Short mmCIF file of C-alpha atoms and ligand atoms in Angstrom, two decimals:
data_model
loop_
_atom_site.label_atom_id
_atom_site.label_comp_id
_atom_site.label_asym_id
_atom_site.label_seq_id
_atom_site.Cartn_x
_atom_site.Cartn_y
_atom_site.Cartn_z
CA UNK A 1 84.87 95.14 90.71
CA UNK A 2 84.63 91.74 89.32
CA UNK A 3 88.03 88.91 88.47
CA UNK A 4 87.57 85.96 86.53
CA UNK A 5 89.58 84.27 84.24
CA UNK A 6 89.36 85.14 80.64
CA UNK A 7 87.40 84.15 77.48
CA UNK A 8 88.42 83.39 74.27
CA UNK A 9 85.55 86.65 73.48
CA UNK A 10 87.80 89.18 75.49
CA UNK A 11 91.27 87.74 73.79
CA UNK A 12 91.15 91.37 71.49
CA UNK A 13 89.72 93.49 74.60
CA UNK A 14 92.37 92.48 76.81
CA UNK A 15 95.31 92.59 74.11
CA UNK A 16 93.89 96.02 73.64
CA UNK A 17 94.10 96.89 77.32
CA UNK A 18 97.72 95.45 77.26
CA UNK A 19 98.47 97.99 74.55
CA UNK A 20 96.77 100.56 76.28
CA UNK A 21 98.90 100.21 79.52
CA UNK A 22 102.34 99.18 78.19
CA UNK A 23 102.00 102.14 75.34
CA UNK A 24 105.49 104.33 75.74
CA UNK A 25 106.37 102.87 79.62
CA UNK A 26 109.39 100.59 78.80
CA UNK A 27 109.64 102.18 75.35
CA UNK A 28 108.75 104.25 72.42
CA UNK A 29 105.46 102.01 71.65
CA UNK A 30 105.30 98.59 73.46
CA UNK A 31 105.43 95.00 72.66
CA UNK A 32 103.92 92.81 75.73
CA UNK A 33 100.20 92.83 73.71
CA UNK A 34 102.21 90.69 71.34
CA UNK A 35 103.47 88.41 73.57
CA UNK A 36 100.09 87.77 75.62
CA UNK A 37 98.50 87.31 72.02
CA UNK A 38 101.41 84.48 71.09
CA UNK A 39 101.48 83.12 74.54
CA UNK A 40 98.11 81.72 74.89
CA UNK A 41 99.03 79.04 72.70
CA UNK A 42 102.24 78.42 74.20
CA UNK A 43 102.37 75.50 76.32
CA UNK A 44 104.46 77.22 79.39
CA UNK A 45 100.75 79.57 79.27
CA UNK A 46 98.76 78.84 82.46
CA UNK A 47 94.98 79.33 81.75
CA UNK A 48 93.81 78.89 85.78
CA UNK A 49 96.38 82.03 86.40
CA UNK A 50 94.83 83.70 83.07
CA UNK A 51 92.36 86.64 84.89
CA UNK A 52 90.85 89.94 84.01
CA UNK A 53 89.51 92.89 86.59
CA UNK A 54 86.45 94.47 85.49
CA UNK A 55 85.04 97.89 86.80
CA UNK A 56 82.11 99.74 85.35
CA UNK A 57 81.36 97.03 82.94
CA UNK A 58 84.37 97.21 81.22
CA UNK A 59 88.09 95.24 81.33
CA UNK A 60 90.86 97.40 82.82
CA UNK A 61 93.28 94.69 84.24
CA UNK A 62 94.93 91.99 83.27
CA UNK A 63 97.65 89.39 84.34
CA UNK A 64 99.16 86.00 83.21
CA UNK A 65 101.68 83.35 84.51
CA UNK A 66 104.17 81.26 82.72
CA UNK A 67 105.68 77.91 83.86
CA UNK A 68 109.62 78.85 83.52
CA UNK A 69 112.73 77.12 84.85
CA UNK A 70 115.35 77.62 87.46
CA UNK A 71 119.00 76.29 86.70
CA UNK A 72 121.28 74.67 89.24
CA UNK A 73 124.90 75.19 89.21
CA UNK A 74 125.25 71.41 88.32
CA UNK A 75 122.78 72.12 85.41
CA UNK A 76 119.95 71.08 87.02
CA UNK A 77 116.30 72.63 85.57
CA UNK A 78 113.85 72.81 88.31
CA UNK A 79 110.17 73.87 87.00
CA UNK A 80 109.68 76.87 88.38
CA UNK A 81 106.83 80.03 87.55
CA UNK A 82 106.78 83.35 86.31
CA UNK A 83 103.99 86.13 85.86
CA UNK A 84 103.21 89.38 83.34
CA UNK A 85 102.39 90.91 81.69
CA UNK A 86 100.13 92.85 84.26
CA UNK A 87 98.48 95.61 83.17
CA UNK A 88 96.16 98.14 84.52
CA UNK A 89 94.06 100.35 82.22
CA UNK A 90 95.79 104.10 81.94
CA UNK A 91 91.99 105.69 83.07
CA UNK A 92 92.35 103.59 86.12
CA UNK A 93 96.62 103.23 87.07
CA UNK A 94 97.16 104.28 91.09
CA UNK A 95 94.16 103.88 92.71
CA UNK A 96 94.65 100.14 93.92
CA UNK A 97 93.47 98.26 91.35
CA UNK A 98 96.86 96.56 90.45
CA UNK A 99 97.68 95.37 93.72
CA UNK A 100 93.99 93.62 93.86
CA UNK A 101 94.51 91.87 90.92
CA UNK A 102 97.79 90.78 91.82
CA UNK A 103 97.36 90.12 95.29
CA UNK A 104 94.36 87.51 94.08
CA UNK A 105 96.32 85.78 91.31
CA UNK A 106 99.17 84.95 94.08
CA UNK A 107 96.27 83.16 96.30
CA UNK A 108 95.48 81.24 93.19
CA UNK A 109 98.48 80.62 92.26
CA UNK A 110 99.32 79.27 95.95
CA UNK A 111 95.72 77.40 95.52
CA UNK A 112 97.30 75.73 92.44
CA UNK A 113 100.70 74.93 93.98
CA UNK A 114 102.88 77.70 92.28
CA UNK A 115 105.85 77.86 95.19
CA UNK A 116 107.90 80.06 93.84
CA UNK A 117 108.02 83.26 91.30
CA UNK A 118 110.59 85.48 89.90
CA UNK A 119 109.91 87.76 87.06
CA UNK A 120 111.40 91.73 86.28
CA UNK A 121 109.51 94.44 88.05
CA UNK A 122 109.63 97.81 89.93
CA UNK A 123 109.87 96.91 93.60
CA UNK A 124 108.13 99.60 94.88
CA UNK A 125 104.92 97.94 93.21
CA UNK A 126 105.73 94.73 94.08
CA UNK A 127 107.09 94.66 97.42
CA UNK A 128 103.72 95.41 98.35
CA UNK A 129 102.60 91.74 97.05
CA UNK A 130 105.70 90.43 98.94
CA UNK A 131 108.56 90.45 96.40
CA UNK A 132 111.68 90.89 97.89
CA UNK A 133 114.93 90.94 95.71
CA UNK A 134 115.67 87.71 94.15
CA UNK A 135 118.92 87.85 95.06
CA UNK A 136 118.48 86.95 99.12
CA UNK A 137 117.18 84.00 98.08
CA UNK A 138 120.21 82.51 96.44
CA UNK A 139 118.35 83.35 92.38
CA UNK A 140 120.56 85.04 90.15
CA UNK A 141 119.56 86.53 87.29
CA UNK A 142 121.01 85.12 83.90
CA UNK A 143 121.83 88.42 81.82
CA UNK A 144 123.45 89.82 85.17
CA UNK A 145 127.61 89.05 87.15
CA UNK A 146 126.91 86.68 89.22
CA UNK A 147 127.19 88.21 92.67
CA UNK A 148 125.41 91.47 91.12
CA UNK A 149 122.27 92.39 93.28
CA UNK A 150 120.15 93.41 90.66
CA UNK A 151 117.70 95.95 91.87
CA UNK A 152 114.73 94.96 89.24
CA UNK A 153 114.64 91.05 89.48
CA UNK A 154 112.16 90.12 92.30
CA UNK A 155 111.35 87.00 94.19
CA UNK A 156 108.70 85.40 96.61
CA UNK A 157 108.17 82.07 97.76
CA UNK A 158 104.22 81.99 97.53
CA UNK A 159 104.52 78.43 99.50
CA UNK A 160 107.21 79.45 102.01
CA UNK A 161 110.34 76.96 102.62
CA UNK A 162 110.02 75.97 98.58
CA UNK A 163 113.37 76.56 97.33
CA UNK A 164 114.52 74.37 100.53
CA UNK A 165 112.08 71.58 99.38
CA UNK A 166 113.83 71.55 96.21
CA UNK A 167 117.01 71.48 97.45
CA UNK A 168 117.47 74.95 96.17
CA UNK A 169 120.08 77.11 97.79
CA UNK A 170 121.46 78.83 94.86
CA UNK A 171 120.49 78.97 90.84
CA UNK A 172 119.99 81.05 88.02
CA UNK A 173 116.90 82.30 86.40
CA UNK A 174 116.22 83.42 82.57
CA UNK A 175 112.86 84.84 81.10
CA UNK A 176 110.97 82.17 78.85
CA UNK A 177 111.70 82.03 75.87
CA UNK A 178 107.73 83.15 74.94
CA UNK A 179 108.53 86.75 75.92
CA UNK A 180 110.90 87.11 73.52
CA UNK A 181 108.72 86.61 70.61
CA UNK A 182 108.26 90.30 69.23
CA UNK A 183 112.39 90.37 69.13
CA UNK A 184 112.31 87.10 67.54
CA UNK A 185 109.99 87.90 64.86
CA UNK A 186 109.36 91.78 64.14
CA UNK A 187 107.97 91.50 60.89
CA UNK A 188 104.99 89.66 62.31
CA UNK A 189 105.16 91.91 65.54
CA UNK A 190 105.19 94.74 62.87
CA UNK A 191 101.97 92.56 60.85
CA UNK A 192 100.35 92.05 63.94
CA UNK A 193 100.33 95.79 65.57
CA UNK A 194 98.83 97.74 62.43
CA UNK A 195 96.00 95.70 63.57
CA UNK A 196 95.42 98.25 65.96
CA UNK A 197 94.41 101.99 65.42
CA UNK A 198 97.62 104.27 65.42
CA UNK A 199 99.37 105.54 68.78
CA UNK A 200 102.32 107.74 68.41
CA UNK A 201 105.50 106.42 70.26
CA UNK A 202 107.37 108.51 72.18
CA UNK A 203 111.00 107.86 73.30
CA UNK A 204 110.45 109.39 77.25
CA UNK A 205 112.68 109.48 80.05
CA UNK A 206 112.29 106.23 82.17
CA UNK A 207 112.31 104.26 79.61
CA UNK A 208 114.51 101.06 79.56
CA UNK A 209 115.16 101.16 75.79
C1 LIG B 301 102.25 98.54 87.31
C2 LIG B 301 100.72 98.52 87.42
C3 LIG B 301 100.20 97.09 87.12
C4 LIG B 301 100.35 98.91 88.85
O1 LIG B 301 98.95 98.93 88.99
P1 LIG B 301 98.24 100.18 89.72
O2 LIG B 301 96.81 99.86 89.86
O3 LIG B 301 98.59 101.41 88.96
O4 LIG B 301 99.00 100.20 91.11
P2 LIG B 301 98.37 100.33 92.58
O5 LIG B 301 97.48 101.54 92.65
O6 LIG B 301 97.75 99.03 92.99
O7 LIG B 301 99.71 100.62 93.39
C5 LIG B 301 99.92 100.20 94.71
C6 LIG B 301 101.20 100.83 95.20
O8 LIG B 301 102.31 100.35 94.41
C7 LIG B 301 103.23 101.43 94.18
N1 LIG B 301 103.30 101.71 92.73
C8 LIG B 301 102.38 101.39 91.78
N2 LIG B 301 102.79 101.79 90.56
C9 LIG B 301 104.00 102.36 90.75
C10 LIG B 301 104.93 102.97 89.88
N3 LIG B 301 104.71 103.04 88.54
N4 LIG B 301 106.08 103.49 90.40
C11 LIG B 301 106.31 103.41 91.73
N5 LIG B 301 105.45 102.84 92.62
C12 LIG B 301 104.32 102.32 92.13
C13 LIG B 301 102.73 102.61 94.99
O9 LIG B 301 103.32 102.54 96.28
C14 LIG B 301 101.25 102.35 95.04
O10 LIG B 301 100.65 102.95 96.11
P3 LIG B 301 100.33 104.56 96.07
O11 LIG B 301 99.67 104.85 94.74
O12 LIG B 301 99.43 104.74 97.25
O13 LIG B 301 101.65 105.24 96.20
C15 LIG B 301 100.05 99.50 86.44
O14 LIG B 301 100.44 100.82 86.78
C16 LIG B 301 100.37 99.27 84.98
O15 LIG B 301 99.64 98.60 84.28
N6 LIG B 301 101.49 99.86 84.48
C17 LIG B 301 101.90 99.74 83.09
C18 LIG B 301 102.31 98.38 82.76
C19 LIG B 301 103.39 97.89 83.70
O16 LIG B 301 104.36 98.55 83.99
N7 LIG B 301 103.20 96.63 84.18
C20 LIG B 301 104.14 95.99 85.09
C21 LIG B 301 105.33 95.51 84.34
S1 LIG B 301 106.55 94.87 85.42
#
């Protein structure tokens, strides 16, 4: 099993792979290939944090970070980072692989100086990389009350004592707006996926949507 950051040559592999492991989980179809392919160029994209997992000589994982923001209750933005989508091939889901890849992108992340991440997750994936809810650490979630502890947003501080270095005891965290872009634009989501060979989407229970 091999990571290492990605090439501009595996760009359709990997967006592939995203489609692949996103296909019907969050809802009928999937979107996140979009965003990875849009993100690249976005300037919040960090290509250090950008790495693929290989196994038998193929790609089957993925993950990328964003730079995103944290807002004080003064109105304050503190730079602050993000990660996903992650994405583990279907063939190879539960067997380990995710919490490898994830597990090294949070030492390189560390390496690079990333203190802090929040994103939107299952915890009972992440906890295993040391995500914790967001809400013990004073990080509210902007679509959410206030005082709500909301079960899917997840924090860590990969340098620990971060927030305090900041100044941070309390603030208020919103995606980037780069993950947004297939709601933004769905007629070049729409242009964009029938690129791909068909997949039949499914409206299953689970789903978020
Ligand atoms: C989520 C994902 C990256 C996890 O990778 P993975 O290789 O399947 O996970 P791992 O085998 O490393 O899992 C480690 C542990 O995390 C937990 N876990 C992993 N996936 C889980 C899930 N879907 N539901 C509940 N617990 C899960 C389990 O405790 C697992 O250990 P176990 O299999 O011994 O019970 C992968 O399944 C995937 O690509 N899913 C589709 C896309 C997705 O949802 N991405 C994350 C968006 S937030």
């Amino acid at each position: 099993m091999v990571i290492r950051l990605e090439q501009p040559s595996d760009y359709r592999e990997v967006e592939n792979l995203t489609r692949e492991a996103f296909w019907n989980v969050y809802r009928p179809g999937c979107t996140e290939h979009y965003v990875l392919n849009q993100y690249r160029s976005n300037p919040d994209f960090i290509p250090e944090l950008d790495l693929v997992m290989e196994e038998d000589g193929c790609i089957m994982g993925h993950v990328m970070f964003s730079r995103a923001e944290l807002v004080l209750d003064d109105g304050t933005r503190c730079p602050s980072w993000t990660f996903g989508p992650i994405s583990i091939h279907p063939d190879y889901k539960r067997k380990g692989y995710g919490l490898k890849l994830l597990n090294y992108a949070l030492e390189k992340a560390r390496e690079l100086g990333v203190g802090f991440l929040c994103m939107e997750g299952n915890i009972a994936f992440y906890r295993h990389a040391g995500f914790d809810l967001a809400s013990k650490l004073g990080i509210h979630y902007h679509a959410e009350p206030r005082d709500a502890v909301v079960p899917y947003f997840l924090a860590q501080e990969l340098i620990p004592g971060w927030l305090k270095s900041k100044g941070i005891t309390e603030a208020t965290y919103g995606p980037p707006k780069g993950y947004f872009v297939a709601d933004e634009n769905p007629e070049a989501f729409e242009a964009y996926e029938a690129t791909f060979p068909a997949k039949v989407k499914l409206r299953l229970p689970g789903q978020l949507v």
